[in-house]
Short mmCIF file of C-alpha atoms in Angstrom, two decimals:
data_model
loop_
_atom_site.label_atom_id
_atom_site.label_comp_id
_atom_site.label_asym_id
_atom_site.label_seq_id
_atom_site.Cartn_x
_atom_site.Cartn_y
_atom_site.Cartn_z
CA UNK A 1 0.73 -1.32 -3.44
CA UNK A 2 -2.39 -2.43 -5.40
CA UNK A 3 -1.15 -4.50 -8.22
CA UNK A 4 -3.06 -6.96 -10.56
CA UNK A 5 -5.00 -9.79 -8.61
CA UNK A 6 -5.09 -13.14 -9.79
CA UNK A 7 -7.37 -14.55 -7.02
CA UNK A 8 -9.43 -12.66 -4.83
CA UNK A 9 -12.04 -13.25 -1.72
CA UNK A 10 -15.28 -12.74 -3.99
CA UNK A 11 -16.55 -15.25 -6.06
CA UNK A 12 -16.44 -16.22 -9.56
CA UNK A 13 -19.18 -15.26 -12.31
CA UNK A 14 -19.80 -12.44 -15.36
CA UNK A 15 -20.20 -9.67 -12.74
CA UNK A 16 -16.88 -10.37 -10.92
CA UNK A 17 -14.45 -11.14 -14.46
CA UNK A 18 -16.23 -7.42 -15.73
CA UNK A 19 -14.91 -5.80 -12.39
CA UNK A 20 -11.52 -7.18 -12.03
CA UNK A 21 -11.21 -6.51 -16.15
CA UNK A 22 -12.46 -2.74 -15.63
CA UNK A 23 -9.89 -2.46 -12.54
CA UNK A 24 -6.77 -4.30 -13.58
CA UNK A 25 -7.21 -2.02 -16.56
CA UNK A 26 -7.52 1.21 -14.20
CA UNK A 27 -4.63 0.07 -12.21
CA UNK A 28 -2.60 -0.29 -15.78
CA UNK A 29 -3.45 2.45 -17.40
CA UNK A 30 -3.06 4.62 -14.10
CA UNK A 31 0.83 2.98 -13.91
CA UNK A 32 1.36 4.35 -17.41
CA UNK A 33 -0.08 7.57 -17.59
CA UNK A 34 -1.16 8.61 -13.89
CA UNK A 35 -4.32 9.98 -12.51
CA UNK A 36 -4.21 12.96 -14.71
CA UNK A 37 -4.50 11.51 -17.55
CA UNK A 38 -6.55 8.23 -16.74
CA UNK A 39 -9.96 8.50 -18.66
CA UNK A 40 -13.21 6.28 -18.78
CA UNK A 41 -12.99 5.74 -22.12
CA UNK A 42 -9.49 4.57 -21.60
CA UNK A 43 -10.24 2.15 -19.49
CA UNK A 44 -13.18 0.99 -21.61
CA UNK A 45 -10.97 0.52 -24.54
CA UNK A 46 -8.46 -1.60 -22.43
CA UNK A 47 -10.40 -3.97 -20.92
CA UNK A 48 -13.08 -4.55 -23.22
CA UNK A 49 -16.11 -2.74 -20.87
CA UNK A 50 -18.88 -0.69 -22.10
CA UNK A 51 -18.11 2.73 -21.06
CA UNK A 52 -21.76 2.35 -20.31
CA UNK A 53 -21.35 0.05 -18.19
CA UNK A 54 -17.91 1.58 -16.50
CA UNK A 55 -20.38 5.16 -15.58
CA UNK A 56 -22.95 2.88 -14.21
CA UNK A 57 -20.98 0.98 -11.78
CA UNK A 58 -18.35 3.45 -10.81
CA UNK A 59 -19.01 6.99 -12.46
CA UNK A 60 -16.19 8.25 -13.40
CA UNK A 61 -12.69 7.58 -13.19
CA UNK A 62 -11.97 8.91 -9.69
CA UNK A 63 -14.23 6.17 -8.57
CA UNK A 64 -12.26 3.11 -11.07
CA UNK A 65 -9.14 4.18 -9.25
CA UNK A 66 -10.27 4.50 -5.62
CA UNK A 67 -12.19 0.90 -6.40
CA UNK A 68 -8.79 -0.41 -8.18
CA UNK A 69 -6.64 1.03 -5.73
CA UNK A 70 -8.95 -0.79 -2.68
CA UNK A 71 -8.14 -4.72 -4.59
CA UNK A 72 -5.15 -4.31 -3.12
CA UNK A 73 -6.62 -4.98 0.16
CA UNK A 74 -7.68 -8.78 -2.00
CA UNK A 75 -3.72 -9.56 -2.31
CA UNK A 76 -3.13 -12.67 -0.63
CA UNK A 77 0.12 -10.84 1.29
CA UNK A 78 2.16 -11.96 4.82
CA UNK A 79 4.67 -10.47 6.43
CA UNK A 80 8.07 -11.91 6.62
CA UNK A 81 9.05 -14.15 9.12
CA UNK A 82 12.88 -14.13 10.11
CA UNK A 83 13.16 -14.75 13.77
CA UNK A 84 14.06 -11.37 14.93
CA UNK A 85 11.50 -7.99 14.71
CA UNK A 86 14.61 -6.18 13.02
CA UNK A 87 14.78 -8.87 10.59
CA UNK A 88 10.78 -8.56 9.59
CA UNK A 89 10.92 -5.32 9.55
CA UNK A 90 14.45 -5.00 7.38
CA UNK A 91 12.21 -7.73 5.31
CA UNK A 92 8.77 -5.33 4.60
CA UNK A 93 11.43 -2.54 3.83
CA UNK A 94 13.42 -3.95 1.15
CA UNK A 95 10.14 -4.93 -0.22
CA UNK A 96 9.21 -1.21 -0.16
CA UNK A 97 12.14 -0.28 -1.52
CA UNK A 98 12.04 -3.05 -4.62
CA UNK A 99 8.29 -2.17 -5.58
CA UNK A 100 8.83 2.03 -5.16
CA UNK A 101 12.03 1.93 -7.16
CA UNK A 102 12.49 -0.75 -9.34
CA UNK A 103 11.48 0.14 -13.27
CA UNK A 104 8.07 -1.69 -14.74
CA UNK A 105 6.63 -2.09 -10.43
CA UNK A 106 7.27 1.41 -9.53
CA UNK A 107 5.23 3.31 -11.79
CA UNK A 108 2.10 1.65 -10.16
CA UNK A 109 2.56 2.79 -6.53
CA UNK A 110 4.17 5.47 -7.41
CA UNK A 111 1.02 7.17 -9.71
CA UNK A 112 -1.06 5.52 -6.59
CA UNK A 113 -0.12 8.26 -4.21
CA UNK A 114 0.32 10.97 -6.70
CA UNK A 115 -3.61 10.35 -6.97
CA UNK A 116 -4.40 10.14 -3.32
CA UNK A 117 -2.75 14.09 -3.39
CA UNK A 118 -5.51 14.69 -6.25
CA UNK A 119 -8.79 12.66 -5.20
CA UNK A 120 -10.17 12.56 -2.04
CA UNK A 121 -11.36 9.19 -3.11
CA UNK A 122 -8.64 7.63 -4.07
CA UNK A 123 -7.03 9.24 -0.73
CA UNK A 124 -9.62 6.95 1.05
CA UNK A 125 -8.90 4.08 -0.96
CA UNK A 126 -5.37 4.29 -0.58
CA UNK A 127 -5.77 4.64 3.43
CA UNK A 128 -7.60 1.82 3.94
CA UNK A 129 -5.37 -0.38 1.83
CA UNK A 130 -2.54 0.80 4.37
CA UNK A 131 -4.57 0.32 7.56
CA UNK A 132 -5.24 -3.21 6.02
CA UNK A 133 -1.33 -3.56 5.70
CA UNK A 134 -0.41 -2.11 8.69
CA UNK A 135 -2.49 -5.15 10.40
CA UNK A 136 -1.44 -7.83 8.60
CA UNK A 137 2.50 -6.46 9.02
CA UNK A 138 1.37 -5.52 13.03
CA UNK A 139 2.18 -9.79 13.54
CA UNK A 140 5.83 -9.15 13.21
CA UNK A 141 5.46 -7.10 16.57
CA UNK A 142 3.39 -9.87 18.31
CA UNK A 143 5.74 -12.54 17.43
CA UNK A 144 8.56 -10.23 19.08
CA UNK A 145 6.10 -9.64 21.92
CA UNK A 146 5.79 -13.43 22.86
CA UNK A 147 9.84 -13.92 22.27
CA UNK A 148 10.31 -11.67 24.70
CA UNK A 149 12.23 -8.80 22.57
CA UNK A 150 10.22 -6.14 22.88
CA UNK A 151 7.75 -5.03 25.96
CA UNK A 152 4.32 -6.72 26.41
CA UNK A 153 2.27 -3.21 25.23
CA UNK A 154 3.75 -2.36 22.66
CA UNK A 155 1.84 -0.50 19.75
CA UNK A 156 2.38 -2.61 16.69
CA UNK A 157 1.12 -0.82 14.37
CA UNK A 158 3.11 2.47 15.12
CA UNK A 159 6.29 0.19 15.38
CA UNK A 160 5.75 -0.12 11.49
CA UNK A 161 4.62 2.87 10.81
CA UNK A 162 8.08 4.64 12.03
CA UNK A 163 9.81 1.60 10.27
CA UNK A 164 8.57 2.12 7.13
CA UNK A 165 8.27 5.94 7.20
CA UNK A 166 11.53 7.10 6.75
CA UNK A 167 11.58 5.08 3.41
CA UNK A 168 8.00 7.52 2.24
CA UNK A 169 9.68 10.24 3.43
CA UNK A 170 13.07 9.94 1.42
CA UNK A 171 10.64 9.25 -1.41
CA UNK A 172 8.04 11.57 -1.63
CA UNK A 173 8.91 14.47 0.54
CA UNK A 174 12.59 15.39 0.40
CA UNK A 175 12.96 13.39 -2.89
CA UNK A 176 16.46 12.19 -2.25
CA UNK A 177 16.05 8.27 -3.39
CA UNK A 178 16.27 5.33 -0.78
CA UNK A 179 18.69 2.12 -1.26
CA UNK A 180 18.57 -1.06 0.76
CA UNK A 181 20.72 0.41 3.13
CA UNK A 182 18.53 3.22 4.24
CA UNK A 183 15.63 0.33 4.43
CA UNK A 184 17.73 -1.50 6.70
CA UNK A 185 19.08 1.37 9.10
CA UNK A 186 15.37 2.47 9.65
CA UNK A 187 14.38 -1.11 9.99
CA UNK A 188 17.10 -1.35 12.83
CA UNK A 189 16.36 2.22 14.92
CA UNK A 190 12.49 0.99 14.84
CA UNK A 191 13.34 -2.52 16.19
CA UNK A 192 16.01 -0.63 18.81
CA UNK A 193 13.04 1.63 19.97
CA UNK A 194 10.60 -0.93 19.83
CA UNK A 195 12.90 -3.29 22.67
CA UNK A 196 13.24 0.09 24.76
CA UNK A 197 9.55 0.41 25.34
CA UNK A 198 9.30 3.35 23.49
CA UNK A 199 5.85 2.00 21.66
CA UNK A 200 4.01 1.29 25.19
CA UNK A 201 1.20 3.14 26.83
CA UNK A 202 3.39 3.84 29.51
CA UNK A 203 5.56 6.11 27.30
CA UNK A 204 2.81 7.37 24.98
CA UNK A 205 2.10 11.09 25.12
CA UNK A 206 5.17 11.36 28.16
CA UNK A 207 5.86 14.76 26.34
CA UNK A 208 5.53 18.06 28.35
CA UNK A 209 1.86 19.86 26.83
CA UNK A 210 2.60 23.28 25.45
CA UNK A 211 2.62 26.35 27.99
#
């Protein structure tokens, strides 16, 4: 999830320390008291912005945390590289699992999708910071494409999509907790399905159409 960036792709200068102050703030403040409760005025006080300034930019605090939420795509992030697809994807789980559920890094992704359900902007934000890592995580499928584990074809984005959703789901639909274990039995069934061709365009959509 979006966290606090150190070093990002735009360059250096007044304008750029005032936005990265005003966001790393957002993304704070929205870790510690959620969307709800995330105000302009909070933000001002934390990182030392004009309010003035904050409305002119961004205008309002829907659009700090959408921006805040999108410097996530500025991470400087890779995708593990173990020598097997099950290993790379057991590898993005557990790191799933460690930022959704370990206290003082969970709060922060957590309060990130709890706003997506309450902005439409920040649901934006946070969907193109997922499509970003879903491409940058799709290389653990083309390294197991030229090994020769899995199919020449094969979707690799939906490979991590069903890898990774079980974890989402045990968190924020049926609300039952995940553990390393569940990260690495989904990890496994995606990389089993993945090396049975399920993922190519020869088996997408083979499901009978309604009557």
């Amino acid at each position: 999830m979006a966290t606090e960036i150190s070093g990002t792709k735009r360059p250096g200068g007044r304008t750029e320390r005032t936005r990265l102050a005003a966001l790393n703030a957002t993304l704070e403040l929205l870790g510690e008291r959620g969307y709800a409760e995330l105000t302009v005025e909070a933000v001002a006080d934390r990182s030392g912005v004009h309010k003035t300034t904050l409305y002119r930019r961004w205008e309002s605090a829907e659009g700090l945390v959408a921006a805040a939420l999108l410097m996530g795509t500025e991470q400087e992030w890779t995708a593990p590289d173990t020598g097997s697809l099950e290993g790379d994807l057991r590898g993005i789980n557990l790191e799933l699992v460690h930022y959704f559920t370990s206290p003082g890094e969970r709060e922060l992704p957590t309060a990130s999708i709890s706003a997506a359900f309450l902005s439409a902007r920040a649901a934006d934000a946070l969907r193109e910071f997922y499509v970003d890592r879903h491409a940058r995580s799709a290389v653990v499928v083309d390294r197991a494409v030229e090994r020769g584990e899995v199919p020449a074809g094969t979707d690799a984005v939906e490979v991590v999509r069903v890898a990774c959703g079980p974890i989402f789901y045990r968190l924020f639909v049926s609300r039952e907790g995940v553990s390393k274990k569940d990260a690495a039995t989904a990890a496994e069934a995606a990389a089993a399905a993945a090396k049975a061709g399920v993922f190519t365009a020869a088996n997408a959509g083979t499901a009978s159409p309604p009557a």
